[in-house]
Amino acid sequence: MTPYREQLERVRRFLVRVQNEDRDSIGYDDYLWAFFQNAWHLKDWIKNDSSISTKSRERIRKAAEASDELQVCADLANRSKHFKLTNKRRDADVTSRNTTVFPGANRASELTHIITLDDGTQLIAQELAKTVVDLWGEILAQEGLK
C-alpha cells in the first residue's frame, strides 16, 4: 500500500468512528478531533509520497487549499493541535456540542457538534466529516488515484 493510501484509509477509519456515537462524549470528541487532524494531514502525506508524480502532488495540494471544506478541516485540525489558531483560513471552531437523549429508543443519545466560521456560517461537524472524505475521493480521482 502506498503511503498516501495508508493515511487515506486511516481517515476513512476515523470517519467510521465519528459516525458511531456509541461512546461517552469525551471519547467522541477525541475521535472527532483526530478525524480532522488526519483528514487535513492527508495533504502532507500526498506531498511527500514519491509514488505520485510531482505534478499530481502539486495539483492535489492546490485543490485541497482551494476547497472551503478542507480549509475548515485545516482550521479544526490546527486548532485542536495547537490550541491557538494563528494561520486562520475560515477561523472555524466548534462552538457548541448538543446532546439529544432518546429515552426508550434503540440508541441512548446523539451528539451534534456545531462549527462556526468567520462569516457566521454554521456547519454540523459530523456532516462536514463525511463531505471531507468524499471530497478527498474526488480530488484523488481527478489525478487517477483511488
Short mmCIF file of N, CA, C and O in Angstrom, two decimals:
data_model
loop_
_atom_site.label_atom_id
_atom_site.label_comp_id
_atom_site.label_asym_id
_atom_site.label_seq_id
_atom_site.Cartn_x
_atom_site.Cartn_y
_atom_site.Cartn_z
N MET A 1 0.86 -1.17 0.00
CA MET A 1 0.00 0.00 0.00
C MET A 1 0.91 1.24 0.00
O MET A 1 1.85 1.32 0.77
N THR A 2 0.59 2.19 -0.85
CA THR A 2 1.37 3.42 -0.92
C THR A 2 1.13 4.27 0.34
O THR A 2 0.08 4.14 0.98
N PRO A 3 2.09 5.13 0.67
CA PRO A 3 1.93 5.94 1.89
C PRO A 3 0.62 6.76 1.93
O PRO A 3 -0.05 6.77 2.97
N TYR A 4 0.25 7.42 0.84
CA TYR A 4 -0.97 8.22 0.89
C TYR A 4 -2.19 7.35 1.14
O TYR A 4 -3.13 7.74 1.83
N ARG A 5 -2.18 6.13 0.57
CA ARG A 5 -3.31 5.21 0.76
C ARG A 5 -3.42 4.81 2.23
O ARG A 5 -4.52 4.66 2.76
N GLU A 6 -2.28 4.62 2.87
CA GLU A 6 -2.27 4.28 4.29
C GLU A 6 -2.98 5.38 5.09
O GLU A 6 -3.83 5.10 5.94
N GLN A 7 -2.65 6.64 4.80
CA GLN A 7 -3.27 7.75 5.50
C GLN A 7 -4.74 7.90 5.12
O GLN A 7 -5.59 8.17 5.97
N LEU A 8 -5.07 7.71 3.85
CA LEU A 8 -6.46 7.79 3.40
C LEU A 8 -7.31 6.76 4.12
O LEU A 8 -8.43 7.05 4.56
N GLU A 9 -6.79 5.55 4.25
CA GLU A 9 -7.54 4.51 4.96
C GLU A 9 -7.70 4.86 6.43
O GLU A 9 -8.74 4.59 7.03
N ARG A 10 -6.70 5.50 7.04
CA ARG A 10 -6.81 5.96 8.42
C ARG A 10 -7.94 6.99 8.54
O ARG A 10 -8.75 6.95 9.46
N VAL A 11 -8.00 7.92 7.59
CA VAL A 11 -9.06 8.93 7.58
C VAL A 11 -10.42 8.24 7.50
O VAL A 11 -11.35 8.61 8.24
N ARG A 12 -10.54 7.27 6.64
CA ARG A 12 -11.81 6.56 6.50
C ARG A 12 -12.19 5.81 7.78
O ARG A 12 -13.36 5.77 8.16
N ARG A 13 -11.19 5.22 8.46
CA ARG A 13 -11.48 4.54 9.72
C ARG A 13 -11.96 5.53 10.78
O ARG A 13 -12.89 5.23 11.54
N PHE A 14 -11.36 6.71 10.81
CA PHE A 14 -11.81 7.71 11.77
C PHE A 14 -13.21 8.22 11.43
O PHE A 14 -13.98 8.54 12.33
N LEU A 15 -13.56 8.29 10.15
CA LEU A 15 -14.92 8.67 9.79
C LEU A 15 -15.91 7.67 10.36
O LEU A 15 -16.95 8.06 10.92
N VAL A 16 -15.62 6.39 10.25
CA VAL A 16 -16.50 5.36 10.81
C VAL A 16 -16.64 5.57 12.32
O VAL A 16 -17.75 5.49 12.87
N ARG A 17 -15.55 5.89 12.99
CA ARG A 17 -15.60 6.14 14.43
C ARG A 17 -16.46 7.36 14.75
O ARG A 17 -17.19 7.38 15.73
N VAL A 18 -16.35 8.40 13.92
CA VAL A 18 -17.14 9.62 14.13
C VAL A 18 -18.62 9.34 13.88
O VAL A 18 -19.49 9.90 14.55
N GLN A 19 -18.92 8.46 12.94
CA GLN A 19 -20.32 8.14 12.65
C GLN A 19 -20.93 7.23 13.71
O GLN A 19 -22.14 7.15 13.83
N ASN A 20 -20.09 6.53 14.49
CA ASN A 20 -20.56 5.66 15.56
C ASN A 20 -20.51 6.43 16.86
O ASN A 20 -19.45 6.66 17.42
N GLU A 21 -21.65 6.83 17.37
CA GLU A 21 -21.72 7.66 18.57
C GLU A 21 -21.80 6.83 19.85
O GLU A 21 -22.13 7.36 20.91
N ASP A 22 -21.49 5.54 19.77
CA ASP A 22 -21.66 4.65 20.91
C ASP A 22 -20.46 4.75 21.87
O ASP A 22 -19.69 3.81 22.02
N ARG A 23 -20.28 5.93 22.47
CA ARG A 23 -19.23 6.13 23.46
C ARG A 23 -19.55 7.40 24.23
O ARG A 23 -20.43 8.16 23.87
N ASP A 24 -18.80 7.65 25.29
CA ASP A 24 -19.03 8.86 26.06
C ASP A 24 -18.60 10.08 25.23
O ASP A 24 -17.86 9.96 24.27
N SER A 25 -19.08 11.25 25.63
CA SER A 25 -18.85 12.45 24.83
C SER A 25 -17.38 12.85 24.77
O SER A 25 -16.92 13.37 23.76
N ILE A 26 -16.61 12.58 25.81
CA ILE A 26 -15.18 12.92 25.79
C ILE A 26 -14.45 12.04 24.78
O ILE A 26 -13.66 12.52 23.98
N GLY A 27 -14.74 10.75 24.80
CA GLY A 27 -14.14 9.84 23.82
C GLY A 27 -14.55 10.20 22.40
O GLY A 27 -13.76 10.15 21.47
N TYR A 28 -15.81 10.61 22.26
CA TYR A 28 -16.29 11.00 20.95
C TYR A 28 -15.55 12.25 20.46
O TYR A 28 -15.14 12.31 19.30
N ASP A 29 -15.37 13.23 21.33
CA ASP A 29 -14.62 14.44 20.96
C ASP A 29 -13.21 14.08 20.49
O ASP A 29 -12.71 14.64 19.51
N ASP A 30 -12.57 13.15 21.18
CA ASP A 30 -11.22 12.73 20.78
C ASP A 30 -11.21 12.19 19.36
O ASP A 30 -10.33 12.52 18.55
N TYR A 31 -12.19 11.35 19.03
CA TYR A 31 -12.27 10.81 17.67
C TYR A 31 -12.56 11.89 16.64
O TYR A 31 -12.03 11.88 15.53
N LEU A 32 -13.40 12.83 17.00
CA LEU A 32 -13.73 13.91 16.06
C LEU A 32 -12.50 14.75 15.75
O LEU A 32 -12.20 15.03 14.59
N TRP A 33 -11.77 15.16 16.80
CA TRP A 33 -10.55 15.94 16.57
C TRP A 33 -9.54 15.13 15.78
O TRP A 33 -8.89 15.66 14.87
N ALA A 34 -9.37 13.86 16.11
CA ALA A 34 -8.42 13.01 15.38
C ALA A 34 -8.82 12.88 13.92
O ALA A 34 -7.95 12.85 13.03
N PHE A 35 -10.13 12.81 13.66
CA PHE A 35 -10.57 12.75 12.26
C PHE A 35 -10.07 13.98 11.50
O PHE A 35 -9.46 13.86 10.44
N PHE A 36 -10.35 15.17 12.01
CA PHE A 36 -9.98 16.39 11.29
C PHE A 36 -8.46 16.52 11.15
O PHE A 36 -7.97 16.96 10.11
N GLN A 37 -7.72 16.11 12.16
CA GLN A 37 -6.26 16.14 12.06
C GLN A 37 -5.77 15.22 10.94
O GLN A 37 -4.98 15.63 10.08
N ASN A 38 -6.25 13.99 10.95
CA ASN A 38 -5.82 13.03 9.94
C ASN A 38 -6.30 13.40 8.55
O ASN A 38 -5.57 13.23 7.56
N ALA A 39 -7.51 13.94 8.45
CA ALA A 39 -8.05 14.31 7.14
C ALA A 39 -7.26 15.46 6.53
O ALA A 39 -6.96 15.44 5.33
N TRP A 40 -6.92 16.46 7.32
CA TRP A 40 -6.16 17.58 6.77
C TRP A 40 -4.73 17.16 6.44
O TRP A 40 -4.17 17.53 5.42
N HIS A 41 -4.13 16.33 7.29
CA HIS A 41 -2.74 15.96 7.06
C HIS A 41 -2.56 14.91 5.97
O HIS A 41 -1.43 14.61 5.60
N LEU A 42 -3.65 14.43 5.41
CA LEU A 42 -3.54 13.60 4.20
C LEU A 42 -2.81 14.39 3.11
O LEU A 42 -2.02 13.85 2.35
N LYS A 43 -3.04 15.70 3.08
CA LYS A 43 -2.36 16.57 2.12
C LYS A 43 -0.84 16.45 2.26
O LYS A 43 -0.12 16.38 1.25
N ASP A 44 -0.34 16.39 3.48
CA ASP A 44 1.10 16.27 3.70
C ASP A 44 1.62 14.90 3.31
O ASP A 44 2.74 14.78 2.80
N TRP A 45 0.83 13.87 3.54
CA TRP A 45 1.23 12.53 3.12
C TRP A 45 1.34 12.48 1.60
O TRP A 45 2.28 11.90 1.05
N ILE A 46 0.40 13.09 0.93
CA ILE A 46 0.44 13.12 -0.54
C ILE A 46 1.65 13.93 -1.00
O ILE A 46 2.37 13.51 -1.92
N LYS A 47 1.88 15.05 -0.39
CA LYS A 47 3.01 15.93 -0.73
C LYS A 47 4.34 15.18 -0.68
O LYS A 47 5.24 15.43 -1.48
N ASN A 48 4.46 14.24 0.27
CA ASN A 48 5.72 13.53 0.47
C ASN A 48 5.74 12.12 -0.11
O ASN A 48 6.71 11.39 0.11
N ASP A 49 4.71 11.74 -0.84
CA ASP A 49 4.61 10.39 -1.40
C ASP A 49 5.21 10.37 -2.80
O ASP A 49 4.59 10.83 -3.77
N SER A 50 6.40 9.81 -2.92
CA SER A 50 7.10 9.79 -4.22
C SER A 50 6.46 8.84 -5.23
O SER A 50 6.85 8.86 -6.40
N SER A 51 5.47 8.06 -4.81
CA SER A 51 4.79 7.19 -5.78
C SER A 51 3.80 7.99 -6.64
O SER A 51 3.28 7.48 -7.63
N ILE A 52 3.57 9.25 -6.27
CA ILE A 52 2.69 10.15 -7.02
C ILE A 52 3.58 11.15 -7.74
O ILE A 52 4.53 11.67 -7.16
N SER A 53 3.26 11.44 -8.98
CA SER A 53 4.09 12.38 -9.75
C SER A 53 4.10 13.75 -9.09
O SER A 53 3.14 14.15 -8.41
N THR A 54 5.17 14.48 -9.29
CA THR A 54 5.31 15.82 -8.71
C THR A 54 4.17 16.73 -9.18
O THR A 54 3.61 17.49 -8.38
N LYS A 55 3.81 16.64 -10.45
CA LYS A 55 2.73 17.48 -10.97
C LYS A 55 1.40 17.14 -10.31
O LYS A 55 0.62 18.04 -9.96
N SER A 56 1.12 15.86 -10.14
CA SER A 56 -0.12 15.46 -9.47
C SER A 56 -0.13 15.91 -8.02
O SER A 56 -1.15 16.41 -7.53
N ARG A 57 0.99 15.77 -7.34
CA ARG A 57 1.05 16.21 -5.94
C ARG A 57 0.75 17.70 -5.82
O ARG A 57 0.03 18.12 -4.93
N GLU A 58 1.27 18.48 -6.75
CA GLU A 58 1.04 19.93 -6.71
C GLU A 58 -0.42 20.26 -7.03
O GLU A 58 -1.02 21.12 -6.38
N ARG A 59 -1.01 19.57 -8.00
CA ARG A 59 -2.43 19.81 -8.31
C ARG A 59 -3.32 19.43 -7.13
O ARG A 59 -4.29 20.12 -6.82
N ILE A 60 -2.98 18.33 -6.47
CA ILE A 60 -3.75 17.89 -5.30
C ILE A 60 -3.64 18.93 -4.18
O ILE A 60 -4.63 19.29 -3.56
N ARG A 61 -2.45 19.42 -3.93
CA ARG A 61 -2.24 20.44 -2.90
C ARG A 61 -3.07 21.68 -3.19
O ARG A 61 -3.76 22.21 -2.32
N LYS A 62 -3.03 22.12 -4.45
CA LYS A 62 -3.80 23.31 -4.83
C LYS A 62 -5.30 23.08 -4.68
O LYS A 62 -6.03 23.96 -4.22
N ALA A 63 -5.76 21.90 -5.06
CA ALA A 63 -7.19 21.59 -4.94
C ALA A 63 -7.60 21.56 -3.47
O ALA A 63 -8.66 22.08 -3.10
N ALA A 64 -6.77 20.99 -2.61
CA ALA A 64 -7.08 20.94 -1.18
C ALA A 64 -7.13 22.34 -0.59
O ALA A 64 -8.04 22.67 0.17
N GLU A 65 -6.18 23.16 -0.96
CA GLU A 65 -6.13 24.51 -0.41
C GLU A 65 -7.22 25.42 -0.98
O GLU A 65 -7.57 26.42 -0.36
N ALA A 66 -7.78 25.05 -2.12
CA ALA A 66 -8.86 25.84 -2.73
C ALA A 66 -10.24 25.42 -2.22
O ALA A 66 -11.22 26.13 -2.43
N SER A 67 -10.31 24.31 -1.54
CA SER A 67 -11.59 23.77 -1.06
C SER A 67 -12.00 24.43 0.25
O SER A 67 -11.27 24.39 1.24
N ASP A 68 -13.19 25.02 0.26
CA ASP A 68 -13.72 25.62 1.50
C ASP A 68 -13.81 24.58 2.62
O ASP A 68 -13.44 24.84 3.76
N GLU A 69 -14.31 23.39 2.28
CA GLU A 69 -14.48 22.35 3.29
C GLU A 69 -13.14 21.93 3.88
O GLU A 69 -13.02 21.73 5.10
N LEU A 70 -12.13 21.79 3.02
CA LEU A 70 -10.83 21.38 3.54
C LEU A 70 -10.13 22.52 4.29
O LEU A 70 -9.33 22.27 5.19
N GLN A 71 -10.47 23.75 3.98
CA GLN A 71 -9.94 24.87 4.75
C GLN A 71 -10.53 24.87 6.16
O GLN A 71 -9.84 25.16 7.13
N VAL A 72 -11.80 24.54 6.27
CA VAL A 72 -12.43 24.39 7.58
C VAL A 72 -11.77 23.23 8.33
O VAL A 72 -11.43 23.35 9.52
N CYS A 73 -11.55 22.14 7.63
CA CYS A 73 -10.89 20.97 8.20
C CYS A 73 -9.50 21.37 8.72
O CYS A 73 -9.10 20.99 9.82
N ALA A 74 -8.76 22.18 7.95
CA ALA A 74 -7.43 22.63 8.35
C ALA A 74 -7.49 23.44 9.64
O ALA A 74 -6.69 23.24 10.56
N ASP A 75 -8.45 24.36 9.71
CA ASP A 75 -8.59 25.17 10.93
C ASP A 75 -8.88 24.29 12.15
O ASP A 75 -8.30 24.47 13.22
N LEU A 76 -9.78 23.33 11.99
CA LEU A 76 -10.13 22.46 13.11
C LEU A 76 -8.94 21.59 13.52
O LEU A 76 -8.66 21.41 14.71
N ALA A 77 -8.22 21.07 12.54
CA ALA A 77 -7.04 20.25 12.83
C ALA A 77 -5.99 21.06 13.57
O ALA A 77 -5.47 20.62 14.60
N ASN A 78 -5.70 22.23 13.07
CA ASN A 78 -4.65 23.04 13.68
C ASN A 78 -5.06 23.61 15.02
O ASN A 78 -4.26 23.69 15.95
N ARG A 79 -6.32 23.98 15.16
CA ARG A 79 -6.81 24.48 16.46
C ARG A 79 -6.72 23.37 17.51
O ARG A 79 -6.32 23.60 18.65
N SER A 80 -7.07 22.15 17.12
CA SER A 80 -7.05 21.05 18.09
C SER A 80 -5.64 20.62 18.45
O SER A 80 -5.41 20.08 19.53
N LYS A 81 -4.69 20.87 17.58
CA LYS A 81 -3.30 20.50 17.86
C LYS A 81 -2.54 21.60 18.61
O LYS A 81 -1.67 21.31 19.40
N HIS A 82 -2.83 22.84 18.31
CA HIS A 82 -2.01 23.94 18.82
C HIS A 82 -2.74 24.87 19.77
O HIS A 82 -2.16 25.86 20.21
N PHE A 83 -4.01 24.63 20.03
CA PHE A 83 -4.88 25.42 20.89
C PHE A 83 -5.19 26.78 20.28
O PHE A 83 -6.33 27.12 20.06
N LYS A 84 -4.17 27.56 19.98
CA LYS A 84 -4.38 28.87 19.38
C LYS A 84 -4.17 28.77 17.87
O LYS A 84 -3.15 28.28 17.41
N LEU A 85 -5.15 29.25 17.14
CA LEU A 85 -5.09 29.20 15.68
C LEU A 85 -4.42 30.47 15.18
O LEU A 85 -4.96 31.56 15.34
N THR A 86 -3.24 30.34 14.59
CA THR A 86 -2.51 31.52 14.12
C THR A 86 -2.65 31.73 12.62
O THR A 86 -2.62 32.85 12.15
N ASN A 87 -2.78 30.65 11.88
CA ASN A 87 -2.94 30.74 10.42
C ASN A 87 -4.40 30.45 10.08
O ASN A 87 -4.75 29.35 9.67
N LYS A 88 -5.26 31.44 10.28
CA LYS A 88 -6.70 31.25 10.10
C LYS A 88 -7.05 31.23 8.62
O LYS A 88 -6.63 32.10 7.87
N ARG A 89 -7.83 30.23 8.25
CA ARG A 89 -8.36 30.15 6.90
C ARG A 89 -9.82 30.63 6.91
O ARG A 89 -10.18 31.56 6.24
N ARG A 90 -10.64 29.95 7.71
CA ARG A 90 -12.06 30.31 7.89
C ARG A 90 -12.38 30.56 9.35
O ARG A 90 -13.51 30.72 9.71
N ASP A 91 -11.36 30.55 10.19
CA ASP A 91 -11.50 30.73 11.63
C ASP A 91 -12.54 29.77 12.20
O ASP A 91 -13.33 30.12 13.07
N ALA A 92 -12.52 28.54 11.70
CA ALA A 92 -13.50 27.53 12.11
C ALA A 92 -13.23 27.06 13.53
O ALA A 92 -12.08 26.83 13.91
N ASP A 93 -14.30 26.91 14.29
CA ASP A 93 -14.18 26.41 15.65
C ASP A 93 -15.48 25.71 16.02
O ASP A 93 -16.56 26.09 15.57
N VAL A 94 -15.36 24.67 16.83
CA VAL A 94 -16.55 24.02 17.37
C VAL A 94 -17.07 24.93 18.48
O VAL A 94 -16.39 25.14 19.48
N THR A 95 -18.23 25.50 18.26
CA THR A 95 -18.77 26.48 19.20
C THR A 95 -19.85 25.92 20.11
O THR A 95 -20.20 26.55 21.10
N SER A 96 -20.38 24.75 19.78
CA SER A 96 -21.32 24.12 20.70
C SER A 96 -21.39 22.62 20.45
O SER A 96 -21.11 22.14 19.36
N ARG A 97 -21.73 21.92 21.51
CA ARG A 97 -21.93 20.48 21.46
C ARG A 97 -23.30 20.23 22.05
O ARG A 97 -23.57 20.61 23.18
N ASN A 98 -24.14 19.60 21.27
CA ASN A 98 -25.50 19.34 21.71
C ASN A 98 -25.70 17.84 21.87
O ASN A 98 -25.28 17.06 21.03
N THR A 99 -26.37 17.47 22.94
CA THR A 99 -26.70 16.07 23.18
C THR A 99 -28.21 15.93 23.19
O THR A 99 -28.90 16.65 23.92
N THR A 100 -28.71 15.01 22.37
CA THR A 100 -30.13 14.69 22.35
C THR A 100 -30.28 13.29 22.92
O THR A 100 -29.62 12.36 22.45
N VAL A 101 -31.12 13.15 23.92
CA VAL A 101 -31.34 11.85 24.56
C VAL A 101 -32.65 11.27 24.03
O VAL A 101 -33.65 11.98 23.87
N PHE A 102 -32.64 9.97 23.74
CA PHE A 102 -33.80 9.27 23.19
C PHE A 102 -34.25 8.20 24.18
O PHE A 102 -33.90 7.03 24.04
N PRO A 103 -35.01 8.55 25.20
CA PRO A 103 -35.45 7.56 26.19
C PRO A 103 -36.28 6.45 25.52
O PRO A 103 -37.17 6.73 24.72
N GLY A 104 -35.96 5.23 25.83
CA GLY A 104 -36.71 4.10 25.33
C GLY A 104 -36.43 3.73 23.88
O GLY A 104 -37.00 2.80 23.35
N ALA A 105 -35.53 4.45 23.22
CA ALA A 105 -35.21 4.16 21.82
C ALA A 105 -34.04 3.18 21.75
O ALA A 105 -33.43 2.84 22.76
N ASN A 106 -33.74 2.73 20.53
CA ASN A 106 -32.63 1.80 20.33
C ASN A 106 -31.27 2.43 20.62
O ASN A 106 -30.30 1.73 20.86
N ARG A 107 -31.21 3.74 20.58
CA ARG A 107 -29.96 4.42 20.89
C ARG A 107 -30.21 5.37 22.06
O ARG A 107 -31.27 5.95 22.21
N ALA A 108 -29.18 5.54 22.86
CA ALA A 108 -29.33 6.34 24.07
C ALA A 108 -29.31 7.83 23.79
O ALA A 108 -30.11 8.58 24.35
N SER A 109 -28.39 8.26 22.91
CA SER A 109 -28.26 9.70 22.68
C SER A 109 -27.60 9.97 21.33
O SER A 109 -27.08 9.07 20.68
N GLU A 110 -27.62 11.24 20.94
CA GLU A 110 -26.98 11.69 19.70
C GLU A 110 -26.18 12.95 20.03
O GLU A 110 -26.69 13.85 20.71
N LEU A 111 -24.94 12.99 19.58
CA LEU A 111 -24.08 14.15 19.79
C LEU A 111 -24.01 14.95 18.50
O LEU A 111 -23.83 14.39 17.43
N THR A 112 -24.16 16.25 18.60
CA THR A 112 -24.03 17.13 17.44
C THR A 112 -23.06 18.24 17.80
O THR A 112 -23.25 18.93 18.81
N HIS A 113 -22.03 18.39 16.99
CA HIS A 113 -21.03 19.43 17.19
C HIS A 113 -21.25 20.50 16.12
O HIS A 113 -21.23 20.19 14.93
N ILE A 114 -21.43 21.72 16.56
CA ILE A 114 -21.67 22.84 15.65
C ILE A 114 -20.36 23.60 15.44
O ILE A 114 -19.71 24.01 16.41
N ILE A 115 -20.00 23.78 14.18
CA ILE A 115 -18.81 24.54 13.81
C ILE A 115 -19.29 25.90 13.31
O ILE A 115 -20.20 25.98 12.49
N THR A 116 -18.66 26.95 13.81
CA THR A 116 -18.98 28.30 13.36
C THR A 116 -17.77 28.87 12.63
O THR A 116 -16.63 28.74 13.10
N LEU A 117 -18.04 29.49 11.46
CA LEU A 117 -16.98 30.09 10.64
C LEU A 117 -16.93 31.59 10.86
O LEU A 117 -17.82 32.18 11.47
N ASP A 118 -15.90 32.22 10.30
CA ASP A 118 -15.69 33.65 10.47
C ASP A 118 -16.85 34.50 9.97
O ASP A 118 -17.10 35.59 10.48
N ASP A 119 -17.62 34.00 9.01
CA ASP A 119 -18.74 34.77 8.48
C ASP A 119 -20.07 34.45 9.17
O ASP A 119 -21.13 34.90 8.75
N GLY A 120 -20.01 33.64 10.23
CA GLY A 120 -21.20 33.28 10.98
C GLY A 120 -21.87 32.00 10.49
O GLY A 120 -22.79 31.50 11.13
N THR A 121 -21.44 31.46 9.37
CA THR A 121 -21.99 30.21 8.86
C THR A 121 -21.77 29.11 9.90
O THR A 121 -20.71 29.04 10.52
N GLN A 122 -22.78 28.26 10.06
CA GLN A 122 -22.66 27.13 10.96
C GLN A 122 -22.78 25.82 10.20
O GLN A 122 -23.61 25.70 9.30
N LEU A 123 -21.94 24.87 10.58
CA LEU A 123 -21.92 23.55 9.97
C LEU A 123 -22.03 22.51 11.07
O LEU A 123 -21.66 22.77 12.22
N ILE A 124 -22.49 21.35 10.71
CA ILE A 124 -22.50 20.22 11.63
C ILE A 124 -21.25 19.40 11.37
O ILE A 124 -21.00 18.97 10.23
N ALA A 125 -20.45 19.20 12.40
CA ALA A 125 -19.14 18.56 12.25
C ALA A 125 -19.25 17.18 11.61
O ALA A 125 -18.45 16.83 10.75
N GLN A 126 -20.23 16.40 12.04
CA GLN A 126 -20.36 15.04 11.52
C GLN A 126 -20.67 15.05 10.02
O GLN A 126 -20.19 14.19 9.28
N GLU A 127 -21.46 16.00 9.56
CA GLU A 127 -21.75 16.11 8.13
C GLU A 127 -20.52 16.59 7.37
O GLU A 127 -20.24 16.12 6.26
N LEU A 128 -19.78 17.53 7.95
CA LEU A 128 -18.56 18.00 7.32
C LEU A 128 -17.56 16.87 7.16
O LEU A 128 -16.90 16.75 6.13
N ALA A 129 -17.45 16.02 8.17
CA ALA A 129 -16.51 14.90 8.11
C ALA A 129 -16.80 14.01 6.89
O ALA A 129 -15.89 13.65 6.14
N LYS A 130 -18.05 13.68 6.69
CA LYS A 130 -18.44 12.86 5.52
C LYS A 130 -18.11 13.60 4.22
O LYS A 130 -17.57 13.00 3.28
N THR A 131 -18.41 14.88 4.16
CA THR A 131 -18.13 15.67 2.97
C THR A 131 -16.64 15.70 2.68
O THR A 131 -16.22 15.59 1.52
N VAL A 132 -15.82 15.83 3.72
CA VAL A 132 -14.36 15.88 3.55
C VAL A 132 -13.84 14.58 2.93
O VAL A 132 -13.02 14.60 2.02
N VAL A 133 -14.32 13.44 3.41
CA VAL A 133 -13.88 12.16 2.86
C VAL A 133 -14.30 12.05 1.39
O VAL A 133 -13.51 11.64 0.54
N ASP A 134 -15.53 12.44 1.08
CA ASP A 134 -15.99 12.41 -0.31
C ASP A 134 -15.16 13.33 -1.18
O ASP A 134 -14.80 12.99 -2.31
N LEU A 135 -14.85 14.50 -0.67
CA LEU A 135 -14.06 15.48 -1.41
C LEU A 135 -12.65 14.96 -1.69
O LEU A 135 -12.15 15.10 -2.81
N TRP A 136 -12.02 14.37 -0.70
CA TRP A 136 -10.70 13.78 -0.94
C TRP A 136 -10.79 12.72 -2.05
O TRP A 136 -9.91 12.64 -2.91
N GLY A 137 -11.85 11.93 -2.04
CA GLY A 137 -12.01 10.92 -3.08
C GLY A 137 -12.10 11.55 -4.45
O GLY A 137 -11.50 11.06 -5.42
N GLU A 138 -12.84 12.66 -4.57
CA GLU A 138 -12.96 13.36 -5.85
C GLU A 138 -11.64 13.95 -6.30
O GLU A 138 -11.26 13.86 -7.48
N ILE A 139 -10.91 14.57 -5.38
CA ILE A 139 -9.62 15.18 -5.71
C ILE A 139 -8.64 14.12 -6.20
O ILE A 139 -7.95 14.30 -7.21
N LEU A 140 -8.59 13.01 -5.50
CA LEU A 140 -7.68 11.93 -5.87
C LEU A 140 -8.08 11.29 -7.20
O LEU A 140 -7.23 10.97 -8.03
N ALA A 141 -9.39 11.13 -7.41
CA ALA A 141 -9.88 10.54 -8.66
C ALA A 141 -9.52 11.40 -9.86
O ALA A 141 -9.22 10.87 -10.94
N GLN A 142 -9.50 12.72 -9.68
CA GLN A 142 -9.11 13.61 -10.79
C GLN A 142 -7.68 13.37 -11.23
O GLN A 142 -7.32 13.68 -12.37
N GLU A 143 -6.86 12.82 -10.34
CA GLU A 143 -5.47 12.51 -10.66
C GLU A 143 -5.28 11.02 -10.97
O GLU A 143 -4.15 10.55 -11.07
N GLY A 144 -6.38 10.30 -11.11
CA GLY A 144 -6.31 8.88 -11.43
C GLY A 144 -5.90 8.02 -10.24
O GLY A 144 -5.44 6.88 -10.41
N LEU A 145 -6.06 8.55 -9.03
CA LEU A 145 -5.71 7.81 -7.81
C LEU A 145 -6.97 7.33 -7.12
O LEU A 145 -8.01 7.97 -7.21
N LYS A 146 -6.87 6.23 -6.42
CA LYS A 146 -8.02 5.67 -5.72
C LYS A 146 -8.16 6.30 -4.35
O LYS A 146 -7.23 6.60 -3.68
#
